[in-house]
Structure formats: C-alpha cells, structure tokens
PDB file of C-alpha atoms and ligand atoms in Angstrom:
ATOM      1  CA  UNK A   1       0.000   0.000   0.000  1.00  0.00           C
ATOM      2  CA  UNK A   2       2.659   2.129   0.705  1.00  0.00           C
ATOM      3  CA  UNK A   3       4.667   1.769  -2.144  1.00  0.00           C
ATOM      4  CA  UNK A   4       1.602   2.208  -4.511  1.00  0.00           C
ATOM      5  CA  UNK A   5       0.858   5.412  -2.431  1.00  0.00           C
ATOM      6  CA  UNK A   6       4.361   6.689  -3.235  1.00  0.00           C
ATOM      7  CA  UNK A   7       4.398   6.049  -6.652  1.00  0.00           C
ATOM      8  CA  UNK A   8       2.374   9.259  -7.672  1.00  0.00           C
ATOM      9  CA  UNK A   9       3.822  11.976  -5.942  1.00  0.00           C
ATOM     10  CA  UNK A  10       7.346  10.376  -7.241  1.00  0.00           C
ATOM     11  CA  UNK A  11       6.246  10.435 -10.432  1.00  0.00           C
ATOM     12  CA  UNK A  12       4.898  13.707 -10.310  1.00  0.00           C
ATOM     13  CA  UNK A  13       7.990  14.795  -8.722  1.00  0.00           C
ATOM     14  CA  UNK A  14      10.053  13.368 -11.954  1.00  0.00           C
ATOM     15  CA  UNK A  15       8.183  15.133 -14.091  1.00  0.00           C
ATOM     16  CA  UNK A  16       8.078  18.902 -12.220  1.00  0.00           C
ATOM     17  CA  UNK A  17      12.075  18.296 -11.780  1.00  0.00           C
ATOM     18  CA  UNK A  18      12.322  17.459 -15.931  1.00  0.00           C
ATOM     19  CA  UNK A  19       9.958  20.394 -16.419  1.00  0.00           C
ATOM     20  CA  UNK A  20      12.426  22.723 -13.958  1.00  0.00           C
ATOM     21  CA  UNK A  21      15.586  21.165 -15.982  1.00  0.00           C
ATOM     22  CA  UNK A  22      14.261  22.009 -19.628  1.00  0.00           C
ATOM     23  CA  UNK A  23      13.143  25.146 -18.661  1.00  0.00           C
ATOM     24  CA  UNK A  24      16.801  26.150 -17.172  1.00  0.00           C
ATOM     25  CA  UNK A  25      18.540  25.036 -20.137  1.00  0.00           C
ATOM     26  CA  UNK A  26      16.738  28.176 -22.128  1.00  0.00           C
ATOM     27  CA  UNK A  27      17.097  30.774 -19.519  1.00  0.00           C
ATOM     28  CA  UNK A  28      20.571  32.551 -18.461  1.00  0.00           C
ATOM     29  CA  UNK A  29      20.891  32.847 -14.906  1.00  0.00           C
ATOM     30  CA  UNK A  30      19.164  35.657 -12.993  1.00  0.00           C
ATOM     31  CA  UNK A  31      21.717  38.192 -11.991  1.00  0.00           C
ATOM     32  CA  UNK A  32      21.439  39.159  -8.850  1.00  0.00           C
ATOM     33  CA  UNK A  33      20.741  42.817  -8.250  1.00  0.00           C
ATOM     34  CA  UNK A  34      24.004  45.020  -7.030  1.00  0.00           C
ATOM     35  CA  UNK A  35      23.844  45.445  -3.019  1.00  0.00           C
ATOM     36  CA  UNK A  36      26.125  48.628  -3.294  1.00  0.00           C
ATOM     37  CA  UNK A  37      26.869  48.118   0.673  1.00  0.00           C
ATOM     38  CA  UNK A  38      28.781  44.706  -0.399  1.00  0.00           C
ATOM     39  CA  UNK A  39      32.066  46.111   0.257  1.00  0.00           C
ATOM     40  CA  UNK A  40      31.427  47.630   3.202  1.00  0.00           C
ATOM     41  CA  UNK A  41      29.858  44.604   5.031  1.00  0.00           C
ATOM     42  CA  UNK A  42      32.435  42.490   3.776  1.00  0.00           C
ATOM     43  CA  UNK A  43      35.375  44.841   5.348  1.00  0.00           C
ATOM     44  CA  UNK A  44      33.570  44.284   8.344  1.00  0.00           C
ATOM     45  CA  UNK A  45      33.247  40.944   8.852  1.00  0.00           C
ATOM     46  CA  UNK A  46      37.362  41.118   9.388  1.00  0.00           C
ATOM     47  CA  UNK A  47      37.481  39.942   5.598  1.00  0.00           C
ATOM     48  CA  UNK A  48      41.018  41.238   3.688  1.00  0.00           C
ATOM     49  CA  UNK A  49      40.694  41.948   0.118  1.00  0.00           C
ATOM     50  CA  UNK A  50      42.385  44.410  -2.751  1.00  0.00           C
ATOM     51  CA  UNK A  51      40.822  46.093  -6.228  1.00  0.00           C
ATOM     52  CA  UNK A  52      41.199  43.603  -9.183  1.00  0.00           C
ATOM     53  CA  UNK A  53      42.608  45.561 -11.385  1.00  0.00           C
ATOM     54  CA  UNK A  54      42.009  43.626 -14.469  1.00  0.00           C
ATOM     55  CA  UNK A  55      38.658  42.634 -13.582  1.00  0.00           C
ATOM     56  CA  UNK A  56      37.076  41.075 -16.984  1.00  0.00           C
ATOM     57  CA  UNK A  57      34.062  42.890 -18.850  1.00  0.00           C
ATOM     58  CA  UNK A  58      31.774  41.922 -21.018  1.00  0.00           C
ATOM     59  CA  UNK A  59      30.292  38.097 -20.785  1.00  0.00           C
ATOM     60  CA  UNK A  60      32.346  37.044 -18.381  1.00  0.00           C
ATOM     61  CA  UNK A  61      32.035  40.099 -16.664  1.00  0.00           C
ATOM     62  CA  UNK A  62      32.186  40.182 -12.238  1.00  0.00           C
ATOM     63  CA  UNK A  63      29.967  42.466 -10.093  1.00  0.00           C
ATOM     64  CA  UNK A  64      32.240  44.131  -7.733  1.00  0.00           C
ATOM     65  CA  UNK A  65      35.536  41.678  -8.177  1.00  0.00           C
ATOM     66  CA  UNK A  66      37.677  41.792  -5.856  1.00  0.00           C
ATOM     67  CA  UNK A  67      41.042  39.975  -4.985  1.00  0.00           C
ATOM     68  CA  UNK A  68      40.115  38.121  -1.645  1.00  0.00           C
ATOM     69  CA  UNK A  69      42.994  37.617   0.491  1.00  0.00           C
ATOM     70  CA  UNK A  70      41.550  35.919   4.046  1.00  0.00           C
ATOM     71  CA  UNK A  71      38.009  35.293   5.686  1.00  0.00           C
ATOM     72  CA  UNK A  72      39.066  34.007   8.625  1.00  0.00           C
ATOM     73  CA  UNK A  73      41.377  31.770   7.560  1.00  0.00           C
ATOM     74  CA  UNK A  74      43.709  32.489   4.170  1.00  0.00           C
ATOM     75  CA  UNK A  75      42.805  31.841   0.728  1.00  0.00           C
ATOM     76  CA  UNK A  76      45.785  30.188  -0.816  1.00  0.00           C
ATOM     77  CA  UNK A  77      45.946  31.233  -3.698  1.00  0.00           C
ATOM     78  CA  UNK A  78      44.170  34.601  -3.155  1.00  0.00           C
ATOM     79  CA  UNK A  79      40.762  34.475  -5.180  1.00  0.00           C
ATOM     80  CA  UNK A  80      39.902  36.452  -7.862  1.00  0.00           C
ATOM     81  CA  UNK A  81      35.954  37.310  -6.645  1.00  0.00           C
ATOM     82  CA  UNK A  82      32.712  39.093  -6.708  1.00  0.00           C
ATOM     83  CA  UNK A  83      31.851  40.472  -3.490  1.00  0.00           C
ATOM     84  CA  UNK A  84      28.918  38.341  -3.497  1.00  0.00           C
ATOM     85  CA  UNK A  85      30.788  35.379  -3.203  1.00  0.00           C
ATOM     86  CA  UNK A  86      33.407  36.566  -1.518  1.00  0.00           C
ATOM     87  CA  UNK A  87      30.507  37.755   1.262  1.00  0.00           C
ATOM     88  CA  UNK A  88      29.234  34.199   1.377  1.00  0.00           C
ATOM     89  CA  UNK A  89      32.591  32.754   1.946  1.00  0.00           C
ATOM     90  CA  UNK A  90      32.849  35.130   4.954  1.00  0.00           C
ATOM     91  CA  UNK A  91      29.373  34.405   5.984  1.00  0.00           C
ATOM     92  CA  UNK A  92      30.086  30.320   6.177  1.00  0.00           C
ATOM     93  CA  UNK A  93      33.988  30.810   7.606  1.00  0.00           C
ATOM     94  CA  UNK A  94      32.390  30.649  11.111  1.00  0.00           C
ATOM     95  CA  UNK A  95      30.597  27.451  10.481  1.00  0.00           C
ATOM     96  CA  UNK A  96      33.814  25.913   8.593  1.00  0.00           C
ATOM     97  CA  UNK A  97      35.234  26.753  11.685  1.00  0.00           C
ATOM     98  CA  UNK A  98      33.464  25.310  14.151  1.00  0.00           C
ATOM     99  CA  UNK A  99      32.976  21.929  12.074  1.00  0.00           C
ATOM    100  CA  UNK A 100      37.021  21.895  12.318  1.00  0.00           C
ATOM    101  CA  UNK A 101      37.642  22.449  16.078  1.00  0.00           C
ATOM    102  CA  UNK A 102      34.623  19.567  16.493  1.00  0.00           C
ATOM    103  CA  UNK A 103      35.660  16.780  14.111  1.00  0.00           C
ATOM    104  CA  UNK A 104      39.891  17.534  13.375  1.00  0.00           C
ATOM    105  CA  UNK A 105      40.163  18.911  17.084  1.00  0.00           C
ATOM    106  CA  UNK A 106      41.756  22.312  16.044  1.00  0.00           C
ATOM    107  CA  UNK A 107      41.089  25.253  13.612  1.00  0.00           C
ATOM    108  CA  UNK A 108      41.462  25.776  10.003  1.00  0.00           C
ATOM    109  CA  UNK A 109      44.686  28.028   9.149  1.00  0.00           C
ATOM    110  CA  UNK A 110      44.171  28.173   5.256  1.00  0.00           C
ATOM    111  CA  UNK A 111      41.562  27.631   2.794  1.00  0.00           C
ATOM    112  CA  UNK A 112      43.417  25.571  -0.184  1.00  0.00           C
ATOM    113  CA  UNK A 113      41.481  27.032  -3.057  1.00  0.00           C
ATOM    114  CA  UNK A 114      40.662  26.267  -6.681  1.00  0.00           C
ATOM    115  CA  UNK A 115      39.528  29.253  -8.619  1.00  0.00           C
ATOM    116  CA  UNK A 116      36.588  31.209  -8.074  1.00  0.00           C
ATOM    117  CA  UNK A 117      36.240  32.968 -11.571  1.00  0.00           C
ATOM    118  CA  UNK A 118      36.645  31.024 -15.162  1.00  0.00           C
ATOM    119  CA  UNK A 119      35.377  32.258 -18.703  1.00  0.00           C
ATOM    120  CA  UNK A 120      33.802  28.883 -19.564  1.00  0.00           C
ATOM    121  CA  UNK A 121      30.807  26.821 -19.254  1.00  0.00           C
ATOM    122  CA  UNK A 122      28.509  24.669 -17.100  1.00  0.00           C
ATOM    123  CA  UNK A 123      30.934  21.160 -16.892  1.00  0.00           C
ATOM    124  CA  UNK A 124      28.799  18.414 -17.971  1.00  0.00           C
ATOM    125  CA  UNK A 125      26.693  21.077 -19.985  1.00  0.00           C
ATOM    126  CA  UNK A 126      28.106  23.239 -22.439  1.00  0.00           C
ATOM    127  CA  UNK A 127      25.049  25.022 -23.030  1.00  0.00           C
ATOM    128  CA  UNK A 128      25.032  27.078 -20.094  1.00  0.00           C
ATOM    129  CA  UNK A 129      27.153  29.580 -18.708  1.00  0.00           C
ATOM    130  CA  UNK A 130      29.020  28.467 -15.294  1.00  0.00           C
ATOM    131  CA  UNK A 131      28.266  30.429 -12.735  1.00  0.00           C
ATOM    132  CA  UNK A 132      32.384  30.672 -12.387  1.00  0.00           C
ATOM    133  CA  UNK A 133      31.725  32.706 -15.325  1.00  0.00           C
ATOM    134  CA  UNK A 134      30.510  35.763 -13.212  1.00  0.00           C
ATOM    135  CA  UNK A 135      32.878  34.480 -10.045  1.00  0.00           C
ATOM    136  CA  UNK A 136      29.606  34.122  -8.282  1.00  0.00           C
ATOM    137  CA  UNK A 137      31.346  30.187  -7.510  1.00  0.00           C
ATOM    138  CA  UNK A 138      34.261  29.019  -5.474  1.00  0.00           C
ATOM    139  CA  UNK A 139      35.763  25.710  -5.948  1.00  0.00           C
ATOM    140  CA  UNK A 140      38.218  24.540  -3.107  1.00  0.00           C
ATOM    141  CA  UNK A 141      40.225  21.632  -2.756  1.00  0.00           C
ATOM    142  CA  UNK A 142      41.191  21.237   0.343  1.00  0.00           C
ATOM    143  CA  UNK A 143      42.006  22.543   3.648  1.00  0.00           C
ATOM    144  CA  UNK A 144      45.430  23.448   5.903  1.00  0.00           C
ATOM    145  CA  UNK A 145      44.687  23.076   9.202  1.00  0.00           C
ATOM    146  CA  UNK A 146      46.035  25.454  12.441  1.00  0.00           C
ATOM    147  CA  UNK A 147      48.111  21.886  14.071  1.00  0.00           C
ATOM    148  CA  UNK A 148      49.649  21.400  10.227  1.00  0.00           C
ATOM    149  CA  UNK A 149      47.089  18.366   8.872  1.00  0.00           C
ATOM    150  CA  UNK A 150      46.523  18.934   5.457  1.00  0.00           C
ATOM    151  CA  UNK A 151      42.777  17.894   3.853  1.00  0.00           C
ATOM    152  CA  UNK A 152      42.754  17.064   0.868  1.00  0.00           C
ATOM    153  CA  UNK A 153      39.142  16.453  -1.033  1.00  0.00           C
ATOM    154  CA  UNK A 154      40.617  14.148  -3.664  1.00  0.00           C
ATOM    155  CA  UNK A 155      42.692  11.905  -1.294  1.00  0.00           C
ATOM    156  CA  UNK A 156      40.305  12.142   2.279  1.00  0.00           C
ATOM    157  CA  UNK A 157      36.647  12.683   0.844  1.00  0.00           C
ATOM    158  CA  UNK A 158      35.682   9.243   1.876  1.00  0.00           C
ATOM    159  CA  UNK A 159      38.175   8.342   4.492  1.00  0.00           C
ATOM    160  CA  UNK A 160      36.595   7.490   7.929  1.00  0.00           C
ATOM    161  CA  UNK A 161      38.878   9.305   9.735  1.00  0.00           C
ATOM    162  CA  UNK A 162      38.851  12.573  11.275  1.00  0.00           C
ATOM    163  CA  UNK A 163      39.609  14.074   8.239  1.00  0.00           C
ATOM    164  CA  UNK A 164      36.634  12.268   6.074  1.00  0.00           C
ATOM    165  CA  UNK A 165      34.105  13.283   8.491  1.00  0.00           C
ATOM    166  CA  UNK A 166      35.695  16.711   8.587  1.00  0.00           C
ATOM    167  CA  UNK A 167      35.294  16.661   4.947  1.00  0.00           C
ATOM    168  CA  UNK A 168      31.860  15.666   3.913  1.00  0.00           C
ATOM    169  CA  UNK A 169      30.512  17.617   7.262  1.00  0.00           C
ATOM    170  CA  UNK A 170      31.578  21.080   5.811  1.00  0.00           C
ATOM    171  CA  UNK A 171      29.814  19.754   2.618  1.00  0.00           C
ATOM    172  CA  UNK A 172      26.827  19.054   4.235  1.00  0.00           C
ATOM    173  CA  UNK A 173      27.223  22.228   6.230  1.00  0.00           C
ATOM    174  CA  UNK A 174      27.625  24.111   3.013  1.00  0.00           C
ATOM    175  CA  UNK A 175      24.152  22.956   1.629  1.00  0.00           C
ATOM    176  CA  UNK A 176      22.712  24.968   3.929  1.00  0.00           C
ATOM    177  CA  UNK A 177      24.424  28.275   3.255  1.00  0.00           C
ATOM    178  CA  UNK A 178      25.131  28.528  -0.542  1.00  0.00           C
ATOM    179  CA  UNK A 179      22.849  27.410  -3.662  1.00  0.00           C
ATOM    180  CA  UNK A 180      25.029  24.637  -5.218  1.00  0.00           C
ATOM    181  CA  UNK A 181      27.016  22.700  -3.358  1.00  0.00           C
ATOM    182  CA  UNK A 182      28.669  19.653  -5.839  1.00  0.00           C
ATOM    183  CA  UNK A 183      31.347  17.875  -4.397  1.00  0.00           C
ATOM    184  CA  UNK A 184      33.118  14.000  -5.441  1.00  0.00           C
ATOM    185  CA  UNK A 185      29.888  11.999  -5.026  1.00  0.00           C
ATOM    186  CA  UNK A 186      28.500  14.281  -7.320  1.00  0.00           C
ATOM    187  CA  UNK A 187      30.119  13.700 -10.686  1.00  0.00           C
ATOM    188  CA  UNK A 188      33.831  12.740 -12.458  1.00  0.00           C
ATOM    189  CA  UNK A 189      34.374  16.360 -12.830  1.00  0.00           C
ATOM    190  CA  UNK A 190      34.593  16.796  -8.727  1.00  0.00           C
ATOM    191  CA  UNK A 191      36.189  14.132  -7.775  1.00  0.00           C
ATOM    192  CA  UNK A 192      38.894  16.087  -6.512  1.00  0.00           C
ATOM    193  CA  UNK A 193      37.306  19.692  -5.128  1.00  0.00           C
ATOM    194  CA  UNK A 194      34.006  21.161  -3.528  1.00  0.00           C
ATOM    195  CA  UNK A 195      32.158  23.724  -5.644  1.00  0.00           C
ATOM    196  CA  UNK A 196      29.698  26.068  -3.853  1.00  0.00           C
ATOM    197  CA  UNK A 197      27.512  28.794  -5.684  1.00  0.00           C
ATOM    198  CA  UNK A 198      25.624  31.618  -5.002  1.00  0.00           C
ATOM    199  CA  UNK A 199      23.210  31.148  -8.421  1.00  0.00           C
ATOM    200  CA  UNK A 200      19.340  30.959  -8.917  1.00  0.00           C
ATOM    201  CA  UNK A 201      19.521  26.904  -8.682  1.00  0.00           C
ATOM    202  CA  UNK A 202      19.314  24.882  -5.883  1.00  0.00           C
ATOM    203  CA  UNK A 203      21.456  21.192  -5.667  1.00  0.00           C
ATOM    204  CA  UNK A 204      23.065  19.547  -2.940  1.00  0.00           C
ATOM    205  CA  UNK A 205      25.281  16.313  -3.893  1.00  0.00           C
ATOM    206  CA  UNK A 206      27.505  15.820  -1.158  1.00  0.00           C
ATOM    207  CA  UNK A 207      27.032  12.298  -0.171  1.00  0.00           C
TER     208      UNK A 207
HETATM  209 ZN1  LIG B 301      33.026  24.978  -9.486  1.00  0.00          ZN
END
C-alpha cells in the first residue's frame, strides 16, 4: 500500500524536476541585483581583500571583483571574486570553523582554493554559462589546518577518519548556506574539489 501510495507523488515529482531542468537550459541565470553596501559589510566581517585591477568585462564580466585575500582563515591562492561570493565565503567561515575544532580537534589556518572565476561553461553542460563565469562560484580543494594536517578532497573525501568526516561535514554544512554545493559523489568532474555557488539553482550532492 505504501509503495503504490508513493508512486504518484514520485512520479509527479520526476516530471516537475524534468519540467524545472528544460526550462533552465533556455534561460541565463538571474543576476542578482548590485547590493552597493557589499564592500562595506564584507570589510567588516574582518574579511582582507584588494581592487582587481584587471577585472574582466563583457560576458564574463564580475559584479564588484575583488582579490580576496583571508576570511578568517587564508585563501591560498588569493581568489579572484565578486563580493557576493566573496561575502558568502565570509558568511560560512564561522561554520567551517566550528565543524574543524569539532571533528579535526583544532582550527582551520588556510583555505586551499581552486579558482573562483573562469570564462567557460557549465561542466557536464556546455550550453550554459558556469556560474564561475561571473565568479559568483568558489571551488576549493582542500584545507590546511592550524596543528599542520593537510585535507585534501581528492585523497580524504571518503576516508573514515577525522579528516573524512571533517570533509563531507563542511559539505553538508555548506548545503545549507550557498545554492550549489557539488562535491566528489557528485560527478567525475569533482572528484577532486568542492564547488559552492551563489546562483538561482538549488542542488546539494555531497554524499
Ligand atoms: Zn566549481
């Protein structure tokens, strides 16, 4: 009985997620509107960042890029940003934070990073724009911790040590602050780093 009373609202679910994917494939992603205080509430949360000088225009173009230097912890390399994303890092640093201390015992020193803004598409779907495209994305693939540990999302992801569970809790953690959150159970293309967005979809693959 159950499993025939299950079987509609699935199916209806199938179809309203098909519907939802067909229509996203013809629409660009909503730009956010400019919060002109983004700077300013960035600065202070403690955040260090510089002008990007050469900032890209046109279709590839960033809303208030910035060269983010540390939220909390570094960003190694420094990221090339909007200040939306750069805000959202900020925002989830205390969280990140806390998830260290709990599961690796002490804090996280440096954020090993892998790009925030790239001129290219969706992976997996050339048809769309990435949201890397506008830097409103951050991809990171790993973390240096304050004792000297280094995680590593390619090598610990599914380890069920300290550092696995350290791992897939800032992923789950991270579903509930940003938009997108794809990391290695996701697909072949992030097997080896976490991508988190702040675009108009919502997707969670983390385990
Ligand atoms: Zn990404």
């Amino acid at each position: 009985m159950l499993k025939a009373r299950l079987h509609v609202p699935l199916g209806f679910a199938a179809l309203a997620l098909l519907a939802v994917l067909a229509g996203c494939g013809t629409r660009q992603p909503a730009t956010p509107p400019t919060d002109p205080g983004c700077m300013a509430a960035l600065a202070a949360t403690g955040a260090r960042f510089s002008p990007w000088p050469a900032a890209p225009g046109g279709a590839c173009g960033v809303d208030q890029p910035l060269i983010l230097q540390r939220a909390g912890p570094a960003l190694v390399p420094p990221l090339e940003t909007s200040c939306a994303m750069a805000a959202a890092w900020a925002g989830f640093v205390p969280e990140l934070d806390r998830l260290a201390r709990a599961e690796a015992g002490t804090p996280v020193a440096e954020v090993l990073a892998a790009g925030s803004w790239s001129c290219r598409s969706m992976t997996g779907n050339s048809s769309r724009p990435s949201l890397h495209a506008s830097a409103r994305a951050l991809d990171l693939r790993g973390f240096k911790l304050a004792d000297g540990r280094r995680i590593d999302v390619a090598r610990d992801w599914n380890r069920r040590d300290a550092a696995g569970r350290f791992l897939r809790a800032v992923g789950k953690a991270a579903c509930r602050h940003f938009r997108v959150v794809l990391g290695p159970p996701a697909d072949r293309f992030h097997h080896d780093h976490l991508h988190v967005d702040i675009g108009p979809w919502r997707l969670c693959q983390v385990g």
